[in-house]
Every structure is written in C-alpha cells, then in structure tokens.
mmCIF file with all atom_site columns, C-alpha atoms in Angstrom:
data_model
loop_
_atom_site.group_PDB
_atom_site.id
_atom_site.type_symbol
_atom_site.label_atom_id
_atom_site.label_alt_id
_atom_site.label_comp_id
_atom_site.label_asym_id
_atom_site.label_entity_id
_atom_site.label_seq_id
_atom_site.pdbx_PDB_ins_code
_atom_site.Cartn_x
_atom_site.Cartn_y
_atom_site.Cartn_z
_atom_site.occupancy
_atom_site.B_iso_or_equiv
_atom_site.pdbx_formal_charge
_atom_site.auth_seq_id
_atom_site.auth_comp_id
_atom_site.auth_asym_id
_atom_site.auth_atom_id
_atom_site.pdbx_PDB_model_num
ATOM 1   C CA . ASP A 1 1   ? -12.373 18.107  71.793 1.00 94.00 ? 24  ASP A CA 1
ATOM 2   C CA . VAL A 1 2   ? -13.374 15.043  73.290 1.00 96.00 ? 25  VAL A CA 1
ATOM 3   C CA . GLN A 1 3   ? -10.824 12.866  74.965 1.00 98.00 ? 26  GLN A CA 1
ATOM 4   C CA . LEU A 1 4   ? -10.702 9.546   76.447 1.00 98.00 ? 27  LEU A CA 1
ATOM 5   C CA . VAL A 1 5   ? -7.900  8.360   78.120 1.00 98.00 ? 28  VAL A CA 1
ATOM 6   C CA . GLU A 1 6   ? -7.627  4.722   79.546 1.00 98.00 ? 29  GLU A CA 1
ATOM 7   C CA . SER A 1 7   ? -5.111  3.293   82.120 1.00 97.00 ? 30  SER A CA 1
ATOM 8   C CA . GLY A 1 8   ? -4.631  0.252   84.391 1.00 97.00 ? 31  GLY A CA 1
ATOM 9   C CA . GLY A 1 9   ? -3.418  -2.180  81.932 1.00 96.00 ? 32  GLY A CA 1
ATOM 10  C CA . GLY A 1 10  ? -0.580  -4.555  82.439 1.00 97.00 ? 33  GLY A CA 1
ATOM 11  C CA . LEU A 1 11  ? 0.579   -8.131  82.639 1.00 97.00 ? 34  LEU A CA 1
ATOM 12  C CA . VAL A 1 12  ? -1.623  -10.433 85.251 1.00 97.00 ? 35  VAL A CA 1
ATOM 13  C CA . GLN A 1 13  ? -1.608  -13.976 85.426 1.00 97.00 ? 36  GLN A CA 1
ATOM 14  C CA . PRO A 1 14  ? -4.488  -16.244 84.480 1.00 97.00 ? 37  PRO A CA 1
ATOM 15  C CA . GLY A 1 15  ? -7.127  -16.198 87.204 1.00 97.00 ? 38  GLY A CA 1
ATOM 16  C CA . GLY A 1 16  ? -6.046  -12.777 88.261 1.00 98.00 ? 39  GLY A CA 1
ATOM 17  C CA . SER A 1 17  ? -7.903  -9.210  88.216 1.00 98.00 ? 40  SER A CA 1
ATOM 18  C CA . LEU A 1 18  ? -7.484  -5.919  87.110 1.00 98.00 ? 41  LEU A CA 1
ATOM 19  C CA . ARG A 1 19  ? -9.389  -2.510  86.719 1.00 98.00 ? 42  ARG A CA 1
ATOM 20  C CA . LEU A 1 20  ? -9.015  -0.422  83.693 1.00 98.00 ? 43  LEU A CA 1
ATOM 21  C CA . SER A 1 21  ? -10.161 3.092   83.833 1.00 98.00 ? 44  SER A CA 1
ATOM 22  C CA . CYS A 1 22  ? -11.274 5.681   81.263 1.00 98.00 ? 45  CYS A CA 1
ATOM 23  C CA . ALA A 1 23  ? -11.133 9.420   81.878 1.00 98.00 ? 46  ALA A CA 1
ATOM 24  C CA . ALA A 1 24  ? -13.394 11.479  79.949 1.00 98.00 ? 47  ALA A CA 1
ATOM 25  C CA . SER A 1 25  ? -13.455 15.122  79.046 1.00 97.00 ? 48  SER A CA 1
ATOM 26  C CA . GLY A 1 26  ? -14.797 17.709  76.199 1.00 97.00 ? 49  GLY A CA 1
ATOM 27  C CA . PHE A 1 27  ? -18.326 16.482  76.483 1.00 96.00 ? 50  PHE A CA 1
ATOM 28  C CA . THR A 1 28  ? -21.354 16.213  78.971 1.00 95.00 ? 51  THR A CA 1
ATOM 29  C CA . PHE A 1 29  ? -20.009 12.727  80.285 1.00 96.00 ? 52  PHE A CA 1
ATOM 30  C CA . SER A 1 30  ? -23.441 11.783  81.961 1.00 94.00 ? 53  SER A CA 1
ATOM 31  C CA . THR A 1 31  ? -25.524 12.387  78.758 1.00 94.00 ? 54  THR A CA 1
ATOM 32  C CA . TYR A 1 32  ? -23.754 9.363   76.968 1.00 94.00 ? 55  TYR A CA 1
ATOM 33  C CA . GLY A 1 33  ? -23.463 5.963   76.818 1.00 95.00 ? 56  GLY A CA 1
ATOM 34  C CA . MET A 1 34  ? -19.957 4.416   76.842 1.00 96.00 ? 57  MET A CA 1
ATOM 35  C CA . ASN A 1 35  ? -18.079 1.309   76.051 1.00 97.00 ? 58  ASN A CA 1
ATOM 36  C CA . TRP A 1 36  ? -15.485 -0.979  76.162 1.00 98.00 ? 59  TRP A CA 1
ATOM 37  C CA . VAL A 1 37  ? -14.151 -2.597  72.867 1.00 98.00 ? 60  VAL A CA 1
ATOM 38  C CA . ARG A 1 38  ? -10.977 -4.927  72.589 1.00 98.00 ? 61  ARG A CA 1
ATOM 39  C CA . GLN A 1 39  ? -8.648  -6.095  70.135 1.00 98.00 ? 62  GLN A CA 1
ATOM 40  C CA . ALA A 1 40  ? -6.421  -9.079  70.562 1.00 98.00 ? 63  ALA A CA 1
ATOM 41  C CA . PRO A 1 41  ? -3.130  -9.183  68.871 1.00 96.00 ? 64  PRO A CA 1
ATOM 42  C CA . GLY A 1 42  ? -3.239  -9.092  65.108 1.00 95.00 ? 65  GLY A CA 1
ATOM 43  C CA . LYS A 1 43  ? -7.252  -9.709  65.322 1.00 97.00 ? 66  LYS A CA 1
ATOM 44  C CA . GLY A 1 44  ? -10.469 -7.605  64.597 1.00 97.00 ? 67  GLY A CA 1
ATOM 45  C CA . LEU A 1 45  ? -12.433 -5.728  67.014 1.00 98.00 ? 68  LEU A CA 1
ATOM 46  C CA . GLU A 1 46  ? -14.673 -6.927  69.519 1.00 98.00 ? 69  GLU A CA 1
ATOM 47  C CA . TRP A 1 47  ? -17.516 -5.078  71.675 1.00 97.00 ? 70  TRP A CA 1
ATOM 48  C CA . VAL A 1 48  ? -17.309 -6.103  75.358 1.00 98.00 ? 71  VAL A CA 1
ATOM 49  C CA . SER A 1 49  ? -19.354 -3.991  77.402 1.00 97.00 ? 72  SER A CA 1
ATOM 50  C CA . ALA A 1 50  ? -21.722 -1.021  77.546 1.00 96.00 ? 73  ALA A CA 1
ATOM 51  C CA . ILE A 1 51  ? -23.082 1.521   80.112 1.00 95.00 ? 74  ILE A CA 1
ATOM 52  C CA . SER A 1 52  ? -25.990 3.968   79.791 1.00 94.00 ? 75  SER A CA 1
ATOM 53  C CA . GLY A 1 53  ? -25.544 7.625   80.667 1.00 93.00 ? 76  GLY A CA 1
ATOM 54  C CA . SER A 1 54  ? -26.978 7.440   84.156 1.00 93.00 ? 77  SER A CA 1
ATOM 55  C CA . GLY A 1 55  ? -25.014 3.890   84.867 1.00 93.00 ? 78  GLY A CA 1
ATOM 56  C CA . GLY A 1 56  ? -28.500 2.339   85.478 1.00 94.00 ? 79  GLY A CA 1
ATOM 57  C CA . PHE A 1 57  ? -28.180 -0.262  82.564 1.00 95.00 ? 80  PHE A CA 1
ATOM 58  C CA . THR A 1 58  ? -25.164 -2.442  81.789 1.00 96.00 ? 81  THR A CA 1
ATOM 59  C CA . TYR A 1 59  ? -24.626 -5.085  79.057 1.00 96.00 ? 82  TYR A CA 1
ATOM 60  C CA . TYR A 1 60  ? -22.195 -7.591  78.540 1.00 97.00 ? 83  TYR A CA 1
ATOM 61  C CA . ALA A 1 61  ? -20.837 -9.943  75.500 1.00 97.00 ? 84  ALA A CA 1
ATOM 62  C CA . ASP A 1 62  ? -21.442 -13.479 76.484 1.00 96.00 ? 85  ASP A CA 1
ATOM 63  C CA . SER A 1 63  ? -17.398 -13.985 76.243 1.00 97.00 ? 86  SER A CA 1
ATOM 64  C CA . VAL A 1 64  ? -17.131 -11.814 79.468 1.00 98.00 ? 87  VAL A CA 1
ATOM 65  C CA . LYS A 1 65  ? -20.435 -12.125 81.222 1.00 98.00 ? 88  LYS A CA 1
ATOM 66  C CA . GLY A 1 66  ? -20.469 -13.022 84.825 1.00 97.00 ? 89  GLY A CA 1
ATOM 67  C CA . ARG A 1 67  ? -16.400 -12.043 84.899 1.00 98.00 ? 90  ARG A CA 1
ATOM 68  C CA . PHE A 1 68  ? -16.213 -8.668  83.681 1.00 98.00 ? 91  PHE A CA 1
ATOM 69  C CA . THR A 1 69  ? -18.045 -5.488  85.361 1.00 98.00 ? 92  THR A CA 1
ATOM 70  C CA . ILE A 1 70  ? -18.532 -2.224  83.839 1.00 98.00 ? 93  ILE A CA 1
ATOM 71  C CA . SER A 1 71  ? -19.257 1.146   86.003 1.00 98.00 ? 94  SER A CA 1
ATOM 72  C CA . ARG A 1 72  ? -19.173 4.630   85.857 1.00 97.00 ? 95  ARG A CA 1
ATOM 73  C CA . ASP A 1 73  ? -18.882 7.903   88.024 1.00 97.00 ? 96  ASP A CA 1
ATOM 74  C CA . ASN A 1 74  ? -20.415 10.607  86.370 1.00 97.00 ? 97  ASN A CA 1
ATOM 75  C CA . SER A 1 75  ? -19.208 13.255  88.961 1.00 97.00 ? 98  SER A CA 1
ATOM 76  C CA . ASP A 1 76  ? -15.628 12.093  88.264 1.00 97.00 ? 99  ASP A CA 1
ATOM 77  C CA . LYS A 1 77  ? -16.206 11.720  84.450 1.00 98.00 ? 100 LYS A CA 1
ATOM 78  C CA . THR A 1 78  ? -14.627 8.152   84.538 1.00 98.00 ? 101 THR A CA 1
ATOM 79  C CA . MET A 1 79  ? -15.542 4.728   83.250 1.00 98.00 ? 102 MET A CA 1
ATOM 80  C CA . TYR A 1 80  ? -14.399 1.405   84.776 1.00 98.00 ? 103 TYR A CA 1
ATOM 81  C CA . LEU A 1 81  ? -14.068 -2.218  83.759 1.00 98.00 ? 104 LEU A CA 1
ATOM 82  C CA . GLN A 1 82  ? -13.193 -4.365  86.663 1.00 98.00 ? 105 GLN A CA 1
ATOM 83  C CA . MET A 1 83  ? -11.967 -7.691  85.139 1.00 98.00 ? 106 MET A CA 1
ATOM 84  C CA . ASN A 1 84  ? -12.168 -10.709 87.053 1.00 98.00 ? 107 ASN A CA 1
ATOM 85  C CA . SER A 1 85  ? -10.959 -14.516 86.344 1.00 98.00 ? 108 SER A CA 1
ATOM 86  C CA . LEU A 1 86  ? -8.761  -13.602 83.512 1.00 98.00 ? 109 LEU A CA 1
ATOM 87  C CA . ARG A 1 87  ? -7.900  -15.881 81.103 1.00 98.00 ? 110 ARG A CA 1
ATOM 88  C CA . ALA A 1 88  ? -5.208  -15.980 78.262 1.00 97.00 ? 111 ALA A CA 1
ATOM 89  C CA . GLU A 1 89  ? -8.207  -15.407 75.570 1.00 97.00 ? 112 GLU A CA 1
ATOM 90  C CA . ASP A 1 90  ? -8.812  -11.940 77.272 1.00 98.00 ? 113 ASP A CA 1
ATOM 91  C CA . THR A 1 91  ? -5.430  -10.579 76.161 1.00 98.00 ? 114 THR A CA 1
ATOM 92  C CA . ALA A 1 92  ? -5.889  -7.465  74.040 1.00 98.00 ? 115 ALA A CA 1
ATOM 93  C CA . VAL A 1 93  ? -5.785  -3.775  73.425 1.00 98.00 ? 116 VAL A CA 1
ATOM 94  C CA . TYR A 1 94  ? -9.223  -2.504  75.420 1.00 98.00 ? 117 TYR A CA 1
ATOM 95  C CA . TYR A 1 95  ? -10.451 0.745   73.981 1.00 98.00 ? 118 TYR A CA 1
ATOM 96  C CA . CYS A 1 96  ? -12.779 3.388   75.785 1.00 98.00 ? 119 CYS A CA 1
ATOM 97  C CA . ALA A 1 97  ? -15.384 4.283   72.916 1.00 97.00 ? 120 ALA A CA 1
ATOM 98  C CA . LYS A 1 98  ? -17.943 6.794   73.516 1.00 97.00 ? 121 LYS A CA 1
ATOM 99  C CA . SER A 1 99  ? -21.154 6.075   71.907 1.00 95.00 ? 122 SER A CA 1
ATOM 100 C CA . GLU A 1 100 ? -22.523 8.648   69.478 1.00 91.00 ? 123 GLU A CA 1
ATOM 101 C CA . THR A 1 101 ? -25.916 9.655   70.734 1.00 84.00 ? 124 THR A CA 1
ATOM 102 C CA . GLY A 1 102 ? -27.788 8.497   74.033 1.00 77.00 ? 125 GLY A CA 1
ATOM 103 C CA . TYR A 1 103 ? -28.832 5.149   73.043 1.00 79.00 ? 126 TYR A CA 1
ATOM 104 C CA . ASP A 1 104 ? -27.698 2.245   74.955 1.00 78.00 ? 127 ASP A CA 1
ATOM 105 C CA . PHE A 1 105 ? -26.532 0.353   71.773 1.00 85.00 ? 128 PHE A CA 1
ATOM 106 C CA . ASP A 1 106 ? -24.676 2.873   69.224 1.00 92.00 ? 129 ASP A CA 1
ATOM 107 C CA . TYR A 1 107 ? -21.985 3.257   67.178 1.00 96.00 ? 130 TYR A CA 1
ATOM 108 C CA . PHE A 1 108 ? -18.799 4.603   68.798 1.00 97.00 ? 131 PHE A CA 1
ATOM 109 C CA . ASP A 1 109 ? -17.788 8.279   67.685 1.00 96.00 ? 132 ASP A CA 1
ATOM 110 C CA . SER A 1 110 ? -14.694 8.904   69.728 1.00 97.00 ? 133 SER A CA 1
ATOM 111 C CA . TRP A 1 111 ? -11.971 6.444   70.981 1.00 98.00 ? 134 TRP A CA 1
ATOM 112 C CA . GLY A 1 112 ? -9.180  6.313   73.542 1.00 98.00 ? 135 GLY A CA 1
ATOM 113 C CA . GLN A 1 113 ? -5.597  5.359   72.350 1.00 97.00 ? 136 GLN A CA 1
ATOM 114 C CA . GLY A 1 114 ? -6.294  2.041   73.843 1.00 98.00 ? 137 GLY A CA 1
ATOM 115 C CA . ILE A 1 115 ? -4.458  0.036   76.590 1.00 98.00 ? 138 ILE A CA 1
ATOM 116 C CA . LEU A 1 116 ? -2.901  -3.405  76.615 1.00 98.00 ? 139 LEU A CA 1
ATOM 117 C CA . VAL A 1 117 ? -3.934  -6.058  78.844 1.00 98.00 ? 140 VAL A CA 1
ATOM 118 C CA . THR A 1 118 ? -1.761  -9.539  78.940 1.00 98.00 ? 141 THR A CA 1
ATOM 119 C CA . VAL A 1 119 ? -2.918  -12.249 80.569 1.00 98.00 ? 142 VAL A CA 1
ATOM 120 C CA . SER A 1 120 ? 0.010   -14.850 80.972 1.00 96.00 ? 143 SER A CA 1
ATOM 121 C CA . SER A 1 121 ? 2.048   -16.839 83.432 1.00 94.00 ? 144 SER A CA 1
ATOM 122 C CA . GLU B 2 1   ? -25.910 -12.732 67.313 1.00 92.00 ? 9   GLU B CA 1
ATOM 123 C CA . VAL B 2 2   ? -25.689 -10.872 64.017 1.00 96.00 ? 10  VAL B CA 1
ATOM 124 C CA . VAL B 2 3   ? -22.786 -12.181 62.097 1.00 97.00 ? 11  VAL B CA 1
ATOM 125 C CA . LEU B 2 4   ? -21.127 -9.677  59.829 1.00 98.00 ? 12  LEU B CA 1
ATOM 126 C CA . THR B 2 5   ? -19.176 -11.216 56.987 1.00 98.00 ? 13  THR B CA 1
ATOM 127 C CA . GLN B 2 6   ? -16.818 -8.643  55.147 1.00 98.00 ? 14  GLN B CA 1
ATOM 128 C CA . SER B 2 7   ? -15.386 -9.172  51.689 1.00 95.00 ? 15  SER B CA 1
ATOM 129 C CA . PRO B 2 8   ? -12.682 -9.516  50.454 1.00 96.00 ? 16  PRO B CA 1
ATOM 130 C CA . ALA B 2 9   ? -10.144 -10.041 53.415 1.00 97.00 ? 17  ALA B CA 1
ATOM 131 C CA . THR B 2 10  ? -7.842  -7.878  51.569 1.00 98.00 ? 18  THR B CA 1
ATOM 132 C CA . LEU B 2 11  ? -8.213  -5.565  48.577 1.00 98.00 ? 19  LEU B CA 1
ATOM 133 C CA . SER B 2 12  ? -5.183  -4.614  46.688 1.00 97.00 ? 20  SER B CA 1
ATOM 134 C CA . LEU B 2 13  ? -5.100  -1.151  44.771 1.00 97.00 ? 21  LEU B CA 1
ATOM 135 C CA . SER B 2 14  ? -3.468  1.602   43.719 1.00 97.00 ? 22  SER B CA 1
ATOM 136 C CA . PRO B 2 15  ? -3.697  5.307   44.866 1.00 97.00 ? 23  PRO B CA 1
ATOM 137 C CA . GLY B 2 16  ? -6.452  6.803   42.702 1.00 97.00 ? 24  GLY B CA 1
ATOM 138 C CA . GLU B 2 17  ? -8.286  3.660   41.998 1.00 97.00 ? 25  GLU B CA 1
ATOM 139 C CA . ARG B 2 18  ? -12.017 2.818   43.349 1.00 98.00 ? 26  ARG B CA 1
ATOM 140 C CA . ALA B 2 19  ? -12.358 0.639   46.203 1.00 98.00 ? 27  ALA B CA 1
ATOM 141 C CA . THR B 2 20  ? -15.690 -1.244  46.948 1.00 98.00 ? 28  THR B CA 1
ATOM 142 C CA . LEU B 2 21  ? -15.857 -3.046  50.373 1.00 98.00 ? 29  LEU B CA 1
ATOM 143 C CA . SER B 2 22  ? -18.703 -5.400  51.168 1.00 98.00 ? 30  SER B CA 1
ATOM 144 C CA . CYS B 2 23  ? -20.679 -6.253  54.525 1.00 98.00 ? 31  CYS B CA 1
ATOM 145 C CA . ARG B 2 24  ? -23.021 -8.900  54.475 1.00 98.00 ? 32  ARG B CA 1
ATOM 146 C CA . ALA B 2 25  ? -25.395 -9.453  57.790 1.00 98.00 ? 33  ALA B CA 1
ATOM 147 C CA . SER B 2 26  ? -26.610 -12.745 58.798 1.00 98.00 ? 34  SER B CA 1
ATOM 148 C CA . GLU B 2 27  ? -30.200 -11.241 59.474 1.00 97.00 ? 35  GLU B CA 1
ATOM 149 C CA . SER B 2 28  ? -31.724 -7.701  58.563 1.00 98.00 ? 36  SER B CA 1
ATOM 150 C CA . VAL B 2 29  ? -29.938 -4.684  60.548 1.00 97.00 ? 37  VAL B CA 1
ATOM 151 C CA . GLY B 2 30  ? -32.181 -2.228  58.589 1.00 97.00 ? 38  GLY B CA 1
ATOM 152 C CA . SER B 2 31  ? -29.770 0.828   58.116 1.00 97.00 ? 39  SER B CA 1
ATOM 153 C CA . TYR B 2 32  ? -28.312 0.358   61.842 1.00 97.00 ? 40  TYR B CA 1
ATOM 154 C CA . LEU B 2 33  ? -24.552 -0.334  60.311 1.00 98.00 ? 41  LEU B CA 1
ATOM 155 C CA . ALA B 2 34  ? -21.520 1.875   60.721 1.00 98.00 ? 42  ALA B CA 1
ATOM 156 C CA . TRP B 2 35  ? -18.017 1.727   58.926 1.00 98.00 ? 43  TRP B CA 1
ATOM 157 C CA . TYR B 2 36  ? -14.813 2.266   60.771 1.00 98.00 ? 44  TYR B CA 1
ATOM 158 C CA . GLN B 2 37  ? -11.037 3.081   59.443 1.00 98.00 ? 45  GLN B CA 1
ATOM 159 C CA . GLN B 2 38  ? -8.449  1.605   61.668 1.00 98.00 ? 46  GLN B CA 1
ATOM 160 C CA . ARG B 2 39  ? -4.694  2.667   60.602 1.00 97.00 ? 47  ARG B CA 1
ATOM 161 C CA . PRO B 2 40  ? -1.875  0.500   61.830 1.00 95.00 ? 48  PRO B CA 1
ATOM 162 C CA . GLY B 2 41  ? -1.097  1.420   65.694 1.00 94.00 ? 49  GLY B CA 1
ATOM 163 C CA . GLN B 2 42  ? -4.215  3.733   65.856 1.00 97.00 ? 50  GLN B CA 1
ATOM 164 C CA . ALA B 2 43  ? -7.681  3.456   67.520 1.00 98.00 ? 51  ALA B CA 1
ATOM 165 C CA . PRO B 2 44  ? -10.561 2.863   64.980 1.00 98.00 ? 52  PRO B CA 1
ATOM 166 C CA . ARG B 2 45  ? -12.207 6.037   63.668 1.00 98.00 ? 53  ARG B CA 1
ATOM 167 C CA . LEU B 2 46  ? -16.149 6.246   62.541 1.00 98.00 ? 54  LEU B CA 1
ATOM 168 C CA . LEU B 2 47  ? -16.376 7.021   58.801 1.00 98.00 ? 55  LEU B CA 1
ATOM 169 C CA . ILE B 2 48  ? -20.087 6.229   58.153 1.00 98.00 ? 56  ILE B CA 1
ATOM 170 C CA . TYR B 2 49  ? -23.087 5.905   60.268 1.00 97.00 ? 57  TYR B CA 1
ATOM 171 C CA . ASP B 2 50  ? -26.851 4.478   59.483 1.00 97.00 ? 58  ASP B CA 1
ATOM 172 C CA . ALA B 2 51  ? -25.345 2.851   56.325 1.00 98.00 ? 59  ALA B CA 1
ATOM 173 C CA . SER B 2 52  ? -25.083 6.078   54.528 1.00 98.00 ? 60  SER B CA 1
ATOM 174 C CA . ASN B 2 53  ? -24.469 9.344   56.638 1.00 97.00 ? 61  ASN B CA 1
ATOM 175 C CA . ARG B 2 54  ? -20.801 10.449  56.708 1.00 98.00 ? 62  ARG B CA 1
ATOM 176 C CA . ALA B 2 55  ? -19.378 10.995  60.244 1.00 96.00 ? 63  ALA B CA 1
ATOM 177 C CA . THR B 2 56  ? -18.176 14.836  61.039 1.00 94.00 ? 64  THR B CA 1
ATOM 178 C CA . GLY B 2 57  ? -14.845 15.467  59.134 1.00 96.00 ? 65  GLY B CA 1
ATOM 179 C CA . ILE B 2 58  ? -14.950 12.515  56.684 1.00 97.00 ? 66  ILE B CA 1
ATOM 180 C CA . PRO B 2 59  ? -14.075 13.409  53.459 1.00 97.00 ? 67  PRO B CA 1
ATOM 181 C CA . ALA B 2 60  ? -16.679 13.108  50.457 1.00 98.00 ? 68  ALA B CA 1
ATOM 182 C CA . ARG B 2 61  ? -14.528 10.421  48.658 1.00 98.00 ? 69  ARG B CA 1
ATOM 183 C CA . PHE B 2 62  ? -16.091 8.053   51.441 1.00 98.00 ? 70  PHE B CA 1
ATOM 184 C CA . SER B 2 63  ? -19.584 6.894   50.768 1.00 98.00 ? 71  SER B CA 1
ATOM 185 C CA . GLY B 2 64  ? -21.746 4.061   52.184 1.00 98.00 ? 72  GLY B CA 1
ATOM 186 C CA . SER B 2 65  ? -25.065 2.284   50.848 1.00 98.00 ? 73  SER B CA 1
ATOM 187 C CA . GLY B 2 66  ? -27.265 -0.611  51.285 1.00 98.00 ? 74  GLY B CA 1
ATOM 188 C CA . SER B 2 67  ? -29.849 -1.627  53.992 1.00 98.00 ? 75  SER B CA 1
ATOM 189 C CA . GLY B 2 68  ? -31.208 -4.774  55.355 1.00 97.00 ? 76  GLY B CA 1
ATOM 190 C CA . THR B 2 69  ? -28.412 -7.556  54.952 1.00 98.00 ? 77  THR B CA 1
ATOM 191 C CA . ASP B 2 70  ? -26.293 -5.991  52.227 1.00 98.00 ? 78  ASP B CA 1
ATOM 192 C CA . PHE B 2 71  ? -23.875 -2.930  52.403 1.00 98.00 ? 79  PHE B CA 1
ATOM 193 C CA . THR B 2 72  ? -21.289 -1.244  50.913 1.00 98.00 ? 80  THR B CA 1
ATOM 194 C CA . LEU B 2 73  ? -18.580 1.186   51.536 1.00 98.00 ? 81  LEU B CA 1
ATOM 195 C CA . THR B 2 74  ? -17.248 3.048   48.663 1.00 98.00 ? 82  THR B CA 1
ATOM 196 C CA . ILE B 2 75  ? -13.817 5.171   48.414 1.00 98.00 ? 83  ILE B CA 1
ATOM 197 C CA . SER B 2 76  ? -14.118 6.752   45.216 1.00 97.00 ? 84  SER B CA 1
ATOM 198 C CA . SER B 2 77  ? -10.410 7.441   44.570 1.00 97.00 ? 85  SER B CA 1
ATOM 199 C CA . LEU B 2 78  ? -7.600  6.221   47.146 1.00 97.00 ? 86  LEU B CA 1
ATOM 200 C CA . GLU B 2 79  ? -5.440  8.299   48.987 1.00 97.00 ? 87  GLU B CA 1
ATOM 201 C CA . THR B 2 80  ? -2.040  7.179   50.702 1.00 96.00 ? 88  THR B CA 1
ATOM 202 C CA . GLU B 2 81  ? -3.869  7.526   54.022 1.00 96.00 ? 89  GLU B CA 1
ATOM 203 C CA . ASP B 2 82  ? -6.692  5.571   53.195 1.00 97.00 ? 90  ASP B CA 1
ATOM 204 C CA . PHE B 2 83  ? -4.599  2.448   52.932 1.00 97.00 ? 91  PHE B CA 1
ATOM 205 C CA . ALA B 2 84  ? -5.913  0.998   56.169 1.00 98.00 ? 92  ALA B CA 1
ATOM 206 C CA . VAL B 2 85  ? -8.151  -1.843  57.719 1.00 98.00 ? 93  VAL B CA 1
ATOM 207 C CA . TYR B 2 86  ? -11.811 -1.008  57.411 1.00 98.00 ? 94  TYR B CA 1
ATOM 208 C CA . TYR B 2 87  ? -14.743 -2.660  59.892 1.00 98.00 ? 95  TYR B CA 1
ATOM 209 C CA . CYS B 2 88  ? -18.585 -2.576  59.687 1.00 98.00 ? 96  CYS B CA 1
ATOM 210 C CA . GLN B 2 89  ? -20.357 -2.595  62.751 1.00 98.00 ? 97  GLN B CA 1
ATOM 211 C CA . GLN B 2 90  ? -24.402 -3.198  63.548 1.00 97.00 ? 98  GLN B CA 1
ATOM 212 C CA . ARG B 2 91  ? -26.215 -1.799  66.390 1.00 96.00 ? 99  ARG B CA 1
ATOM 213 C CA . SER B 2 92  ? -29.496 -3.245  65.298 1.00 95.00 ? 100 SER B CA 1
ATOM 214 C CA . ASN B 2 93  ? -29.350 -6.389  67.501 1.00 93.00 ? 101 ASN B CA 1
ATOM 215 C CA . TRP B 2 94  ? -26.733 -5.983  70.354 1.00 93.00 ? 102 TRP B CA 1
ATOM 216 C CA . LEU B 2 95  ? -23.383 -4.928  68.938 1.00 95.00 ? 103 LEU B CA 1
ATOM 217 C CA . THR B 2 96  ? -21.051 -6.861  66.637 1.00 97.00 ? 104 THR B CA 1
ATOM 218 C CA . PHE B 2 97  ? -18.228 -6.106  64.093 1.00 98.00 ? 105 PHE B CA 1
ATOM 219 C CA . GLY B 2 98  ? -17.233 -7.630  60.817 1.00 98.00 ? 106 GLY B CA 1
ATOM 220 C CA . GLY B 2 99  ? -13.999 -9.335  60.690 1.00 98.00 ? 107 GLY B CA 1
ATOM 221 C CA . GLY B 2 100 ? -12.580 -6.368  58.480 1.00 98.00 ? 108 GLY B CA 1
ATOM 222 C CA . THR B 2 101 ? -11.398 -5.725  55.148 1.00 98.00 ? 109 THR B CA 1
ATOM 223 C CA . LYS B 2 102 ? -7.519  -4.591  54.481 1.00 98.00 ? 110 LYS B CA 1
ATOM 224 C CA . VAL B 2 103 ? -7.088  -2.200  51.667 1.00 98.00 ? 111 VAL B CA 1
ATOM 225 C CA . GLU B 2 104 ? -3.345  -2.382  50.909 1.00 97.00 ? 112 GLU B CA 1
ATOM 226 C CA . ILE B 2 105 ? -1.061  -0.646  48.073 1.00 95.00 ? 113 ILE B CA 1
ATOM 227 C CA . LYS B 2 106 ? -0.695  -2.764  45.158 1.00 92.00 ? 114 LYS B CA 1
#
C-alpha cells in the first residue's frame, strides 16, 4: 500500500523559514511525479508545487514562486519543500500527493495525512 | 490560468437521493478533469479521472461526464458516507482546483 507521511510543520514567524518532508513507501518512488497541495483553514485546495520523477523538472504556483523550493531524494524516497519568506497567507495544511502516472502535471491518486504550517507572530 | 467554477456551493439532500455537481472551466480542458472527495478532517480522495473514469476502489454509484468546459459528477444514490466536500481539478494547463461543493444532509 502507498504511504505518504509529512513532517516538519509548525509555528513560524512571518519572514521565517520551514522545511517540510514527505516520506514515501509502497511504490517505486523515482517513477512518479510528486506534489505539494495546501489548504488554508476553512478554504479549498491549492496546488503549490510539483517535481518530476527524476527531480529534473520543477514547477510552482505563482503564489510561492521564488520563495519555495521543491526537491526530492530518490535514494531516500523522500520529497521536500523548503519554504522561505513565509507570509500569513501561507498558513495552511500542506499535503504531499503522488501523481497518478509519470506525467509532470497529473491527478493525485495518493495523499498524505497533511501537516499544519502556521505563520504568525 | 484555468479557472474552475463549481456549482452549487452547497447541496442539501437526503440519503438515497441523487446528487448532481457541476464544474465549469474558463477554457477547454479536453477530458483532463478529475473529481475528489474530502471528508471532514481527512485528506482528499481521487474519485474520477479523465472526466469519466472511476479510480481504483470507487463505488459504481459515482460517475463523471463531460468534456471541454462543462463537467458533471453524479452520485446516483447518496450513502451516509458520501456527505462531504467535492472538488474538481484540471491538468490540461498547469494544475488548478475548483472551489468545492459541499454535499450536506438535508
């Protein structure tokens, strides 16, 4: 069974940094694109970033471009999201989500349980 | 950016009734549209992909239709566990989600 487990969330001050991790198991990690999707409290879903299976291609929503960096370590089966210059509007539950196929832009067929990031002074 | 507009925002129905949810795209997305279910406190779950294909393990009461700019998710007979929020998502031009439709118990 596919398992995705996020970690690294918490409370951070505006302008601060945080690194999220997503540990994957149950599938051939390097074959699939991976994504971060977030959900602000009481709001809908927002795609944040995607990375190809090899890690050679990365994509970002305009709202985080230049501040967030997605990466992956295929030997460790782990994906990361480095978040810098955090703003109050980045407060959300962040989900790690697996792409359904090998396409860079895809549907999300498996999700982690989510991790809360709160940006507040 | 492709904007997905879901309607209605809230659907109040009783168990056993039929639910019809709409998702309209600001430009054609072909058949590159998916539907997700999100129950309170849980992660979303993929229901339908490529507009009309049920994901693994999804009951037959869930069906999707449409292409281009207009899409529909139909739940033929609502079960208690189907009361949740539903989102559409396109992958034709980057990735965007609709705002969601809440299906609540009447």
